[in-house]
Tab-separated table of C-alpha atoms in Angstrom:
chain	number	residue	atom	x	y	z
A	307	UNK	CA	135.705	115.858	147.904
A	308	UNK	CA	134.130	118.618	145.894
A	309	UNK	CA	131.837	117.342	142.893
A	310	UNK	CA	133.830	119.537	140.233
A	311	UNK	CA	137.402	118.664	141.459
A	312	UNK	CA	135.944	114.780	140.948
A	313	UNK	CA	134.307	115.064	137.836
A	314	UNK	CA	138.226	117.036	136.685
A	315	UNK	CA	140.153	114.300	138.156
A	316	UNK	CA	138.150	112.075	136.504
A	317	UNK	CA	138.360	113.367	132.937
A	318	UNK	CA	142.373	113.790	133.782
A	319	UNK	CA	143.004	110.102	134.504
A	320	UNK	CA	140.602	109.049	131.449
A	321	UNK	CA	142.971	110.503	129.335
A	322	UNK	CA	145.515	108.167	130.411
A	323	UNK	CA	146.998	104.804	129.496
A	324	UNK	CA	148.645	102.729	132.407
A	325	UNK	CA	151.807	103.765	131.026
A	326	UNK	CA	151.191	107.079	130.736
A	327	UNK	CA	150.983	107.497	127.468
A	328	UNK	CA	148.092	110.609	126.959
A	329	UNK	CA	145.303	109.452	124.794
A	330	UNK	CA	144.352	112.383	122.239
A	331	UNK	CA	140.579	114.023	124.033
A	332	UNK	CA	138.000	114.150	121.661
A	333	UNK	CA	137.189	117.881	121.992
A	334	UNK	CA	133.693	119.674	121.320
A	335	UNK	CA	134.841	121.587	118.287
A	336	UNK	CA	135.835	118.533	116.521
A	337	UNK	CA	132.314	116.938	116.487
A	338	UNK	CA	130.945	119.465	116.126
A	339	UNK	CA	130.180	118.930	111.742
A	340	UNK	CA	129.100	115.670	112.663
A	341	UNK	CA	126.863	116.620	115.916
A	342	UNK	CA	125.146	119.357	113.032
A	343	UNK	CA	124.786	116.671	110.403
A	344	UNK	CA	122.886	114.600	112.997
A	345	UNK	CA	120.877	117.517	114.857
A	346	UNK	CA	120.064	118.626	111.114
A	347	UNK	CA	118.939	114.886	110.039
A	348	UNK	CA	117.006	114.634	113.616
A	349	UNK	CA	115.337	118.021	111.901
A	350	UNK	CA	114.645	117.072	109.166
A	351	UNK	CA	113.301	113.978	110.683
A	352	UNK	CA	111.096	115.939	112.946
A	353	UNK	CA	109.302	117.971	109.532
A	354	UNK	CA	109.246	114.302	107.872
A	355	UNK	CA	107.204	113.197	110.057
A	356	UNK	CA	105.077	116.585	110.825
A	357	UNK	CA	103.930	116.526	106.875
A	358	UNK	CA	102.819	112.971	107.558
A	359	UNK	CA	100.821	113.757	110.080
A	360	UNK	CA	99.404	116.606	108.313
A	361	UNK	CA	99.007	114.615	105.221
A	362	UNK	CA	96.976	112.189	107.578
A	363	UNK	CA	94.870	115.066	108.334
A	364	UNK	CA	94.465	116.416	104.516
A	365	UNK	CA	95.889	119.601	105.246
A	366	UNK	CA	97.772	118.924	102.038
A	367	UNK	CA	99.466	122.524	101.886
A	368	UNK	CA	101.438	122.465	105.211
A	369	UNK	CA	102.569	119.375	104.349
A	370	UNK	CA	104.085	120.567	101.137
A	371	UNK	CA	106.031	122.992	103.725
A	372	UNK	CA	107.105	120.882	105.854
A	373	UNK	CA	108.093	117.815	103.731
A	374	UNK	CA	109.662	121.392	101.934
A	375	UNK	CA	111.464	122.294	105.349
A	376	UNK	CA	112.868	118.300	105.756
A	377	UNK	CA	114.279	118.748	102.497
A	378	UNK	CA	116.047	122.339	102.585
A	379	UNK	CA	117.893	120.433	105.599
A	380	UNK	CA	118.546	117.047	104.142
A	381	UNK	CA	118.463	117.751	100.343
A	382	UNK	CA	119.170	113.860	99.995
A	383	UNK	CA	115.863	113.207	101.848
A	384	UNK	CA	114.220	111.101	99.182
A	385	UNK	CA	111.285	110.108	101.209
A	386	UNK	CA	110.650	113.683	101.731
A	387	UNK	CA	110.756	114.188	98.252
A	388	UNK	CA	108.459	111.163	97.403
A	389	UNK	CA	105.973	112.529	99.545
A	390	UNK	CA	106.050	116.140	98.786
A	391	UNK	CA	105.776	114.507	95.091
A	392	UNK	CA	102.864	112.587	96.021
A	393	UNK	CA	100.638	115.224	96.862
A	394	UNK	CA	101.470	117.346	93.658
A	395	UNK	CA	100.909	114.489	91.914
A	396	UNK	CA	97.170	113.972	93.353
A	397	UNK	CA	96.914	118.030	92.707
A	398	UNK	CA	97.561	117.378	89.136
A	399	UNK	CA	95.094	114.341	88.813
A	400	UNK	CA	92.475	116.686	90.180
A	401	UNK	CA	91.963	114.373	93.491
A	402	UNK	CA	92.726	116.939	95.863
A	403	UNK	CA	90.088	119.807	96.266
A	404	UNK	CA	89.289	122.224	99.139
A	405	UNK	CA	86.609	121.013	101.703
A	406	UNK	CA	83.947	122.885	99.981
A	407	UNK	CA	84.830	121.022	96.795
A	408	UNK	CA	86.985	123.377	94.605
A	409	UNK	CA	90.751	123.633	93.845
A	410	UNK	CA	93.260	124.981	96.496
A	411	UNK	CA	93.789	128.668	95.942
A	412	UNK	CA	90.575	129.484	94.768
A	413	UNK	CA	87.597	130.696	97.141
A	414	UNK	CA	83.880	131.180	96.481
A	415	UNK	CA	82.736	133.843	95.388
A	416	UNK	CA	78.707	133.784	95.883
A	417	UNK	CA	76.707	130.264	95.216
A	418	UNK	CA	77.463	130.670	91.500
A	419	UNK	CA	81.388	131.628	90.822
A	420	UNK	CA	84.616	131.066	92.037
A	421	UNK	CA	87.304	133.170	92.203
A	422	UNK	CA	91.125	132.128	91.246
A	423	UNK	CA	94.621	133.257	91.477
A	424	UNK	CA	96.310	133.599	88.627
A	425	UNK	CA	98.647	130.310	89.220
A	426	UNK	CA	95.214	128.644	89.661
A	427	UNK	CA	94.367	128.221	85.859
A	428	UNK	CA	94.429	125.479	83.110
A	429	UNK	CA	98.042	125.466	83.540
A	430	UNK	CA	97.460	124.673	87.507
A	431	UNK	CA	97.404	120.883	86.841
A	432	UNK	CA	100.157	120.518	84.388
A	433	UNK	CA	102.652	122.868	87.063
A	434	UNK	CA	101.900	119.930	89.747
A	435	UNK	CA	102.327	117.406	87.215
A	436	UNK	CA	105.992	118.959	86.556
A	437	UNK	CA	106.391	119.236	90.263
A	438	UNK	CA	105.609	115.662	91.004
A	439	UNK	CA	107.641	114.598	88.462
A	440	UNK	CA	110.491	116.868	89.509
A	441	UNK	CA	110.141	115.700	92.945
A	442	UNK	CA	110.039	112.038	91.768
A	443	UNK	CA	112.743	112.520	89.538
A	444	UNK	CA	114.988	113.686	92.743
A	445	UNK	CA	114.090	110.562	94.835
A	446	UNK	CA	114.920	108.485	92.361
A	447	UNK	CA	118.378	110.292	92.007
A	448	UNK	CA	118.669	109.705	95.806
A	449	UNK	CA	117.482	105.880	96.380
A	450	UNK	CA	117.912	104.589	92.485
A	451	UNK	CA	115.832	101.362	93.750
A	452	UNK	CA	113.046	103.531	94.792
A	453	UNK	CA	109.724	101.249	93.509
A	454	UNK	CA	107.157	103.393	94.667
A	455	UNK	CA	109.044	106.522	92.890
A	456	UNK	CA	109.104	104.867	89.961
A	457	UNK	CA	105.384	103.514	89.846
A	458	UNK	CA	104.160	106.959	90.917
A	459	UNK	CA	105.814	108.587	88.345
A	460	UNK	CA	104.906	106.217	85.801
A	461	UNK	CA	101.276	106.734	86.550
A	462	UNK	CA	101.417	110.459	85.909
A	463	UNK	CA	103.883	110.350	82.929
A	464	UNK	CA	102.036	111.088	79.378
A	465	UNK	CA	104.092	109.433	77.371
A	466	UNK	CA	102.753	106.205	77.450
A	467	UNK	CA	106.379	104.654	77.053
A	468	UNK	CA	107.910	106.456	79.371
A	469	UNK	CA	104.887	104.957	81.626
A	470	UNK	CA	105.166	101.720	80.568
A	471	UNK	CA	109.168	102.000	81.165
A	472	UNK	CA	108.365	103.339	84.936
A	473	UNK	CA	105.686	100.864	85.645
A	474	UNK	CA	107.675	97.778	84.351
A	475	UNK	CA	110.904	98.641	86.299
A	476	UNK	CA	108.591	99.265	89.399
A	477	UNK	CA	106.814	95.718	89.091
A	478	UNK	CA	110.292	94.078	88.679
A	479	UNK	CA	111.660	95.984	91.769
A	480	UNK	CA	109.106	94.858	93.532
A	481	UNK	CA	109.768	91.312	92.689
A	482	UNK	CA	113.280	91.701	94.012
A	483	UNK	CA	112.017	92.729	97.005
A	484	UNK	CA	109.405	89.810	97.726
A	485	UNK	CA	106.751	92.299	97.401
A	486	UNK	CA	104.519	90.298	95.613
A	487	UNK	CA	101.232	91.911	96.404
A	488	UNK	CA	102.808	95.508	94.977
A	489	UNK	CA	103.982	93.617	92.460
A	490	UNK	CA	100.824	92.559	91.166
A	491	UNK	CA	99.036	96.214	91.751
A	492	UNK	CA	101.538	97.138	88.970
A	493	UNK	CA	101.595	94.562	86.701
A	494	UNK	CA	97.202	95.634	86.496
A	495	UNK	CA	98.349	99.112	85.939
A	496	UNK	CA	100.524	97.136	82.731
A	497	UNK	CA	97.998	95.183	81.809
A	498	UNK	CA	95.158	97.971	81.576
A	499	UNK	CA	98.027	100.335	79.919
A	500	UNK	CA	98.968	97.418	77.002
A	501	UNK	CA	95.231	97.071	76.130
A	502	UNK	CA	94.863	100.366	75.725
A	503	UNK	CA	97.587	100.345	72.631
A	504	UNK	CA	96.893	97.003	72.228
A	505	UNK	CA	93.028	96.408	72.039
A	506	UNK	CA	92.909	93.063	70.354
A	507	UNK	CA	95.160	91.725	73.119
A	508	UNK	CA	92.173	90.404	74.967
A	509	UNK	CA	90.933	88.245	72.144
A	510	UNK	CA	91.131	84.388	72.454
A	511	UNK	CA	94.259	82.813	70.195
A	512	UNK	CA	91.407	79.944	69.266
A	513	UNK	CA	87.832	78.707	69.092
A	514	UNK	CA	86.461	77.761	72.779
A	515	UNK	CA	85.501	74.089	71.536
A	516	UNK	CA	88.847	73.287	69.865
A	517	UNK	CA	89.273	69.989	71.179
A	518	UNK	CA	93.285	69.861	70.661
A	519	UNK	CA	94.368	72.474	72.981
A	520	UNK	CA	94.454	72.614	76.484
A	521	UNK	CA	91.874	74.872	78.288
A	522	UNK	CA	94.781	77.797	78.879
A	523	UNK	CA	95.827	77.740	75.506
A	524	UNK	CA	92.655	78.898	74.505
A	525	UNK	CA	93.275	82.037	76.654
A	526	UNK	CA	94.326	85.021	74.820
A	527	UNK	CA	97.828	86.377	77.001
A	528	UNK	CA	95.956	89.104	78.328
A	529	UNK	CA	93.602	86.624	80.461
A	530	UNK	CA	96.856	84.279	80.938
A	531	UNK	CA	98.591	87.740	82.700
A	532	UNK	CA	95.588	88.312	84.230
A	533	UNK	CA	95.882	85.038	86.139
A	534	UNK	CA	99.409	84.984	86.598
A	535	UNK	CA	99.131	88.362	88.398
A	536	UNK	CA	96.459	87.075	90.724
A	537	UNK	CA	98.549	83.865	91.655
A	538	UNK	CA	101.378	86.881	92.383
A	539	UNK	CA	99.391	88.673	94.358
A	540	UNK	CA	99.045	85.256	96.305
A	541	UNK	CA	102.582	84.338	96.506
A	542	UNK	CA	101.621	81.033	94.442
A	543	UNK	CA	104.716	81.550	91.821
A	544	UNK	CA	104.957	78.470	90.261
A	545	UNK	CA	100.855	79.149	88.851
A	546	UNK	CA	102.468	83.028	88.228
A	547	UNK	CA	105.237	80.997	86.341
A	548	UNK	CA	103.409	79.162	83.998
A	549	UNK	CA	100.790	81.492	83.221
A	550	UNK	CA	103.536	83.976	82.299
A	551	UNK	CA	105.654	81.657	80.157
A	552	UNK	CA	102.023	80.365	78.102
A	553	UNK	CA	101.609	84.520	77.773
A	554	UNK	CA	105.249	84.345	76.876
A	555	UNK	CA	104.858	81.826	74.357
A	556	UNK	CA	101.944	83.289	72.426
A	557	UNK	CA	103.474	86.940	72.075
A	558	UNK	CA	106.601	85.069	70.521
A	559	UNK	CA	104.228	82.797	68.143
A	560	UNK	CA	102.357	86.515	67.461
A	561	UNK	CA	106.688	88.103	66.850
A	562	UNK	CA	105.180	90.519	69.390
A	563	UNK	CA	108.931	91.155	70.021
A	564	UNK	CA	108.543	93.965	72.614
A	565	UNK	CA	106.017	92.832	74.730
A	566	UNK	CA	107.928	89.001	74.656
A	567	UNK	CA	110.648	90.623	76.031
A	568	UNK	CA	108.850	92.415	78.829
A	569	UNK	CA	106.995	89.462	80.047
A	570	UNK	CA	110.457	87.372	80.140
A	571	UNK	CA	111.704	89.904	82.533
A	572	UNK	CA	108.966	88.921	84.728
A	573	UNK	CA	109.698	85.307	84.382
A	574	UNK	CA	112.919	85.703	84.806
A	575	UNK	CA	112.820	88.422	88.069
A	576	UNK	CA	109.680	85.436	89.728
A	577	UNK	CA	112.521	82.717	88.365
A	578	UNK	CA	115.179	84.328	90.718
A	579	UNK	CA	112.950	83.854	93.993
A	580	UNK	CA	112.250	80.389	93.435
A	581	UNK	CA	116.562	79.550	93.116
């Protein structure tokens, strides 16, 4: 039999029931939004994963484009977004510069000057701060449970609420997840942040030789977190536990209200693993 009358008699009877009845074909043209919506996400995909590699490879500005292009196809690509982000934000902190040590869109002049565009001025770092932010901002949007969104924006924010709020919302997502060990990189970034507006934190609550308290009641809360983080970062979470709820303890003895509260959302978020 010819090989196209077989492949049409074939089609023909898979359009039919045993009793006849004709089973509605699935034609071309009506797949065709969803065989585009996957084509575009495979695209998208594809320029993902090409500004990863070039990231790999520190050729930071083609992987601005392409994390770009993955996003003018998906424009819910949050990863895409968190990337792109990512390398603004790095612009902004100054960590990125040019193989012969100066910033991207400048060039060397002679051994003594550079020469800039105009974009490249003192502005340069606050337009990629705004940028990563932007960019963070969108992933969030996207994937509201986005931890690493949250903590990267938190660590470019100026505000140093607005960082605290980003950092402490990242640390507790992370404790959701069971990420303990990214959980306790955050909770450092806290701790170094509240000693900064906090600088008597880190004294001890009472002399070393007091004979009536126990040796981690001597500890100011800044130590205690200190320790409670590092049992984190080990998984231990009854130690985390009780270092936390001593840290808890003196804040509330102190009517440090605000910072109280933050450390019982900690307890409370290491609590809910151990149920």
């Amino acid at each position: 039999m010819n090989y196209k009358k077989l492949i049409s008699l074939t089609l023909t009877i898979a359009t039919l029931t045993t009793t006849n009845t004709i089973i509605p074909q699935l034609k071309t043209g009506a797949n065709q939004p969803q065989n585009k919506q996957i084509q575009a996400q495979r695209k998208a995909s594809d320029w993902f994963y090409q500004g990863i590699i070039k990231t790999n490879r520190e050729d930071y500005q083609s992987a601005i484009y392409n994390f770009t292009k993955a996003i003018e196809i998906n424009p819910r690509y949050a990863q895409a977004y968190y990337r792109r982000g990512l390398i603004y934000a790095q612009y902004a902190q100054g960590k990125i510069l040019n193989s012969d040590g100066i910033l991207p869109g400048c060039v060397r002049v002679d051994e003594y000057s550079v020469s800039c565009e105009v974009k490249v001025t003192a502005n340069w770092k606050k337009q990629n701060q705004q940028q990563a932010i932007k960019d963070f901002n969108q992933a969030i949007e996207i994937s509201p449970r986005y931890a690493a969104a949250y903590y990267q924006r938190g660590l470019i924010q100026e505000n140093r609420q607005d960082k605290l709020n980003d950092l402490q919302f990242a640390a507790l997502t992370y404790l959701q997840f069971n990420n303990y060990s990214e959980a306790a990189n955050v909770l450092e970034d806290i701790d170094k942040l509240y000693l900064e507006m906090n600088p008597d934190a880190a004294i001890k609550e009472s002399p070393t030789g007091s004979p009536t308290l126990s040796a981690d009641l001597k500890k100011s809360p800044h130590q205690l977190m200190i320790e409670g983080r590092e049992a984190l970062d080990k998984s231990d979470l009854q130690t985390a536990l009780e270092k936390y709820r001593l840290a808890r303890q003196i804040f509330w003895d102190r009517k440090d209200t605000k910072k109280h509260q933050e450390v019982q959302q900690i307890i409370s978020a290491i609590e809910g693993k151990k149920r």
